[in-house]
Protein backbone atom coordinates (compact mmCIF):
# COMPACT_ATOMS: atom_id res chain seq x y z
CA MET A 1 -24.55 -15.39 11.34
CA PRO A 2 -22.56 -12.70 9.00
CA THR A 3 -23.51 -12.85 5.60
CA TRP A 4 -21.05 -11.82 2.82
CA GLU A 5 -20.88 -9.74 -0.49
CA TYR A 6 -18.44 -10.67 -3.39
CA ALA A 7 -16.68 -8.60 -6.01
CA SER A 8 -14.41 -9.46 -8.84
CA VAL A 9 -11.60 -7.45 -10.29
CA ILE A 10 -10.14 -8.43 -13.85
CA THR A 11 -7.16 -7.28 -15.47
CA ALA A 12 -6.60 -7.92 -19.24
CA ASN A 13 -3.67 -6.95 -21.16
CA ASP A 14 -4.09 -5.37 -24.57
CA ALA A 15 -1.49 -7.02 -27.01
CA GLU A 16 -1.41 -4.12 -29.12
CA SER A 17 -0.89 -1.38 -26.34
CA GLN A 18 0.59 -3.56 -23.80
CA ARG A 19 -1.34 -2.08 -21.23
CA ALA A 20 -3.74 -3.46 -18.64
CA GLY A 21 -6.99 -2.57 -18.55
CA VAL A 22 -8.73 -3.01 -14.84
CA SER A 23 -12.67 -3.72 -14.45
CA VAL A 24 -14.48 -4.18 -11.30
CA LYS A 25 -18.11 -5.92 -10.59
CA LEU A 26 -19.65 -4.96 -7.55
CA PRO A 27 -22.71 -6.77 -6.02
CA GLY A 28 -25.77 -6.09 -8.22
CA GLY A 29 -23.77 -4.28 -10.66
CA GLN A 30 -22.13 -4.28 -13.89
CA SER A 31 -18.72 -4.52 -14.85
CA GLU A 32 -16.96 -1.16 -14.83
CA ARG A 33 -13.68 -0.15 -16.40
CA GLN A 34 -11.73 1.79 -13.74
CA GLN A 35 -8.77 4.39 -13.86
CA GLY A 36 -5.60 3.69 -12.70
CA ASP A 37 -3.36 0.29 -12.15
CA VAL A 38 -4.60 -2.63 -10.37
CA SER A 39 -2.91 -1.88 -7.18
CA ALA A 40 -4.47 1.62 -6.74
CA VAL A 41 -7.90 -0.02 -7.75
CA LEU A 42 -7.33 -3.06 -4.87
CA ASN A 43 -6.36 -0.23 -2.30
CA ALA A 44 -9.26 1.80 -2.91
CA LEU A 45 -11.63 -1.42 -2.44
CA GLY A 46 -9.55 -2.22 0.76
CA ALA A 47 -10.21 1.14 2.18
CA ASP A 48 -14.29 0.34 1.63
CA GLY A 49 -13.64 -2.78 3.64
CA TRP A 50 -12.90 -5.44 0.71
CA GLU A 51 -10.69 -8.10 1.62
CA LEU A 52 -8.77 -10.34 -1.02
CA VAL A 53 -9.81 -13.95 -0.94
CA SER A 54 -8.52 -15.60 -4.20
CA TYR A 55 -6.23 -14.76 -7.18
CA HIS A 56 -5.83 -16.29 -10.70
CA SER A 57 -3.67 -15.38 -13.28
CA SER A 58 -3.39 -16.88 -16.82
CA GLY A 59 -1.74 -16.31 -20.21
CA ALA A 60 2.08 -15.75 -21.29
CA GLY A 61 3.56 -13.18 -23.60
CA THR A 62 2.05 -10.40 -24.83
CA TRP A 63 -1.62 -11.56 -23.55
CA GLY A 64 -2.88 -12.68 -20.34
CA PHE A 65 -5.44 -11.57 -17.31
CA GLU A 66 -5.35 -11.67 -13.66
CA GLN A 67 -8.70 -12.16 -11.74
CA PHE A 68 -9.16 -11.03 -8.04
CA TRP A 69 -12.18 -12.09 -6.04
CA LEU A 70 -12.77 -10.02 -2.82
CA LYS A 71 -15.68 -10.15 0.17
CA ARG A 72 -16.78 -7.92 2.58
CA GLN A 73 -19.28 -8.52 5.60
CA SER A 74 -22.77 -7.33 4.12
CA SER A 75 -24.43 -4.47 6.13
CA SER A 76 -27.85 -6.11 5.79
């Protein structure tokens, strides 16, 4: 029976700079800020075998966030 590991990607818009920061949390690790936009980060994770399973968006105007949940089959 396959086992899965999960990761999350969070973007948060900064109201002052109007720029989104992207952070990734991989299994067993801490959340780490990433370079590039969310598309580049998600594409890099996809190249490593991660598959998008869920998405949530919240906020309006100059503030908001998006969260993506990903999974891949565990090698162990």
